[in-house]
Amino acid sequence: MEKEVVAHFTAILTKRLEEIIPGIQVLKEALKEGSEMRPLDEVDLSSSRYSLEIMMRIQSRSHQELQEIASALRRLKRGDFGICTLCDHAISLERLKAQPTTMVCIDCKRGLEGAERIKVA
Ligand SMILES: [Zn+2]
């Protein structure tokens, strides 16, 4: 992969990392506050549980994204960014632009989705 392309994706991913890290901090604070809340009646209880659940869901998604970005940055540094981890073929630039954290090419992705469907069915 060309130097400019590596620099381009490193910049994009670093920026995204900077965007989500403060968000994770804010969510952690909110979750902490939420768990210490003492609801007065049933209505309060259900609404606070509801918002806590949403926050937890967002938080786990951000955490996953954080790990995906960290892994992509590691691969950029190591030089195997943009190489499919399953078939060792290059992942198309269009696919990387749309989803810089992807680790598999479109063919393998389709294969995985097909396998998922078979497993579920
Ligand atoms: Zn592949």
Coordinates of C-alpha atoms and ligand atoms in Angstrom, one line a residue:
M1 CA 0.0 0.0 0.0
E2 CA 1.3 3.5 -0.9
K3 CA 2.6 5.8 1.7
E4 CA 0.0 8.5 0.9
V5 CA -2.8 5.9 1.3
V6 CA -1.5 4.8 4.6
A7 CA -1.2 8.4 5.8
H8 CA -4.8 9.1 4.6
F9 CA -6.3 6.2 6.6
T10 CA -4.1 6.8 9.6
A11 CA -5.5 10.4 9.7
I12 CA -9.1 9.3 9.3
L13 CA -8.8 6.6 11.9
T14 CA -7.0 8.8 14.4
K15 CA -9.6 11.5 14.0
R16 CA -12.4 9.0 14.6
L17 CA -10.6 7.7 17.7
E18 CA -10.4 11.2 19.1
E19 CA -14.1 11.6 18.4
I20 CA -15.2 8.5 20.2
I21 CA -12.9 8.6 23.2
P22 CA -14.5 11.7 24.9
G23 CA -17.9 10.1 24.1
I24 CA -17.0 7.0 26.0
Q25 CA -15.8 9.1 29.0
V26 CA -19.2 11.0 29.0
L27 CA -21.1 7.7 28.8
K28 CA -19.1 6.2 31.7
E29 CA -19.9 9.2 33.9
A30 CA -23.6 8.9 32.9
L31 CA -23.7 5.2 33.6
K32 CA -22.1 5.8 37.0
E33 CA -24.6 8.4 37.9
G34 CA -27.5 6.3 36.6
S35 CA -26.6 3.3 38.7
E36 CA -26.5 5.5 41.8
M37 CA -29.9 6.9 41.2
R38 CA -32.6 6.0 43.7
P39 CA -35.9 6.1 41.9
L40 CA -38.9 7.1 43.9
D41 CA -41.6 5.1 42.2
E42 CA -42.2 2.6 39.4
V43 CA -42.3 5.2 36.7
D44 CA -38.9 6.6 37.6
L45 CA -37.5 3.1 37.9
S46 CA -38.6 2.0 34.4
S47 CA -37.5 5.2 32.7
S48 CA -34.1 5.2 34.3
R49 CA -33.6 1.6 33.5
Y50 CA -34.6 2.3 30.0
S51 CA -32.1 5.1 29.5
L52 CA -29.4 3.1 31.3
E53 CA -29.9 0.3 28.9
I54 CA -29.6 2.6 25.9
M55 CA -26.4 4.1 27.3
M56 CA -24.9 0.7 27.9
R57 CA -25.7 -0.4 24.4
I58 CA -24.1 2.7 22.9
Q59 CA -21.1 2.2 25.2
S60 CA -20.5 -1.3 24.1
R61 CA -20.8 -0.3 20.5
S62 CA -18.3 2.5 21.0
H63 CA -15.9 0.1 22.7
Q64 CA -16.1 -2.3 19.8
E65 CA -15.5 0.5 17.4
L66 CA -12.5 1.6 19.5
Q67 CA -11.0 -1.8 19.3
E68 CA -11.6 -2.0 15.6
I69 CA -9.9 1.3 15.0
A70 CA -7.0 0.4 17.3
S71 CA -6.5 -2.8 15.3
A72 CA -6.7 -1.0 12.0
L73 CA -4.1 1.5 13.2
R74 CA -1.9 -1.3 14.3
R75 CA -2.2 -2.9 10.8
L76 CA -1.4 0.4 9.2
K77 CA 1.8 0.6 11.2
R78 CA 2.7 -3.0 10.5
G79 CA 1.9 -2.7 6.8
D80 CA -0.8 -5.3 6.5
F81 CA -3.6 -2.8 6.4
G82 CA -6.0 -3.4 3.5
I83 CA -5.0 -7.1 3.2
C84 CA -7.9 -9.6 3.8
T85 CA -7.2 -11.6 6.9
L86 CA -8.9 -14.6 5.4
C87 CA -7.7 -14.9 1.8
D88 CA -4.6 -12.5 1.9
H89 CA -5.9 -10.6 -1.1
A90 CA -6.0 -6.8 -1.2
I91 CA -9.2 -5.3 -0.1
S92 CA -10.5 -2.8 -2.6
L93 CA -9.9 0.9 -1.9
E94 CA -13.6 1.7 -2.3
R95 CA -14.4 -0.8 0.4
L96 CA -11.7 0.6 2.7
K97 CA -13.0 4.1 2.1
A98 CA -16.5 3.1 3.0
Q99 CA -15.3 1.0 6.0
P100 CA -11.7 1.7 7.0
T101 CA -11.8 -0.8 9.9
T102 CA -12.7 -3.8 7.8
M103 CA -10.4 -6.8 7.9
V104 CA -11.9 -8.9 5.1
C105 CA -12.4 -8.4 1.4
I106 CA -15.9 -8.2 -0.1
D107 CA -15.8 -11.8 -1.3
C108 CA -14.9 -13.2 2.1
K109 CA -17.5 -10.9 3.7
R110 CA -20.1 -12.3 1.5
G111 CA -18.9 -15.8 2.3
L112 CA -19.1 -15.1 6.0
E113 CA -22.6 -13.7 5.7
G114 CA -23.7 -16.7 3.7
A115 CA -22.3 -19.0 6.4
E116 CA -24.1 -17.0 9.1
R117 CA -27.3 -17.4 7.3
I118 CA -26.8 -21.1 7.0
K119 CA -26.0 -21.4 10.7
V120 CA -29.1 -19.4 11.7
A121 CA -31.3 -21.4 9.4
Ligands
ZN1 ZN -10.8 -12.2 1.4

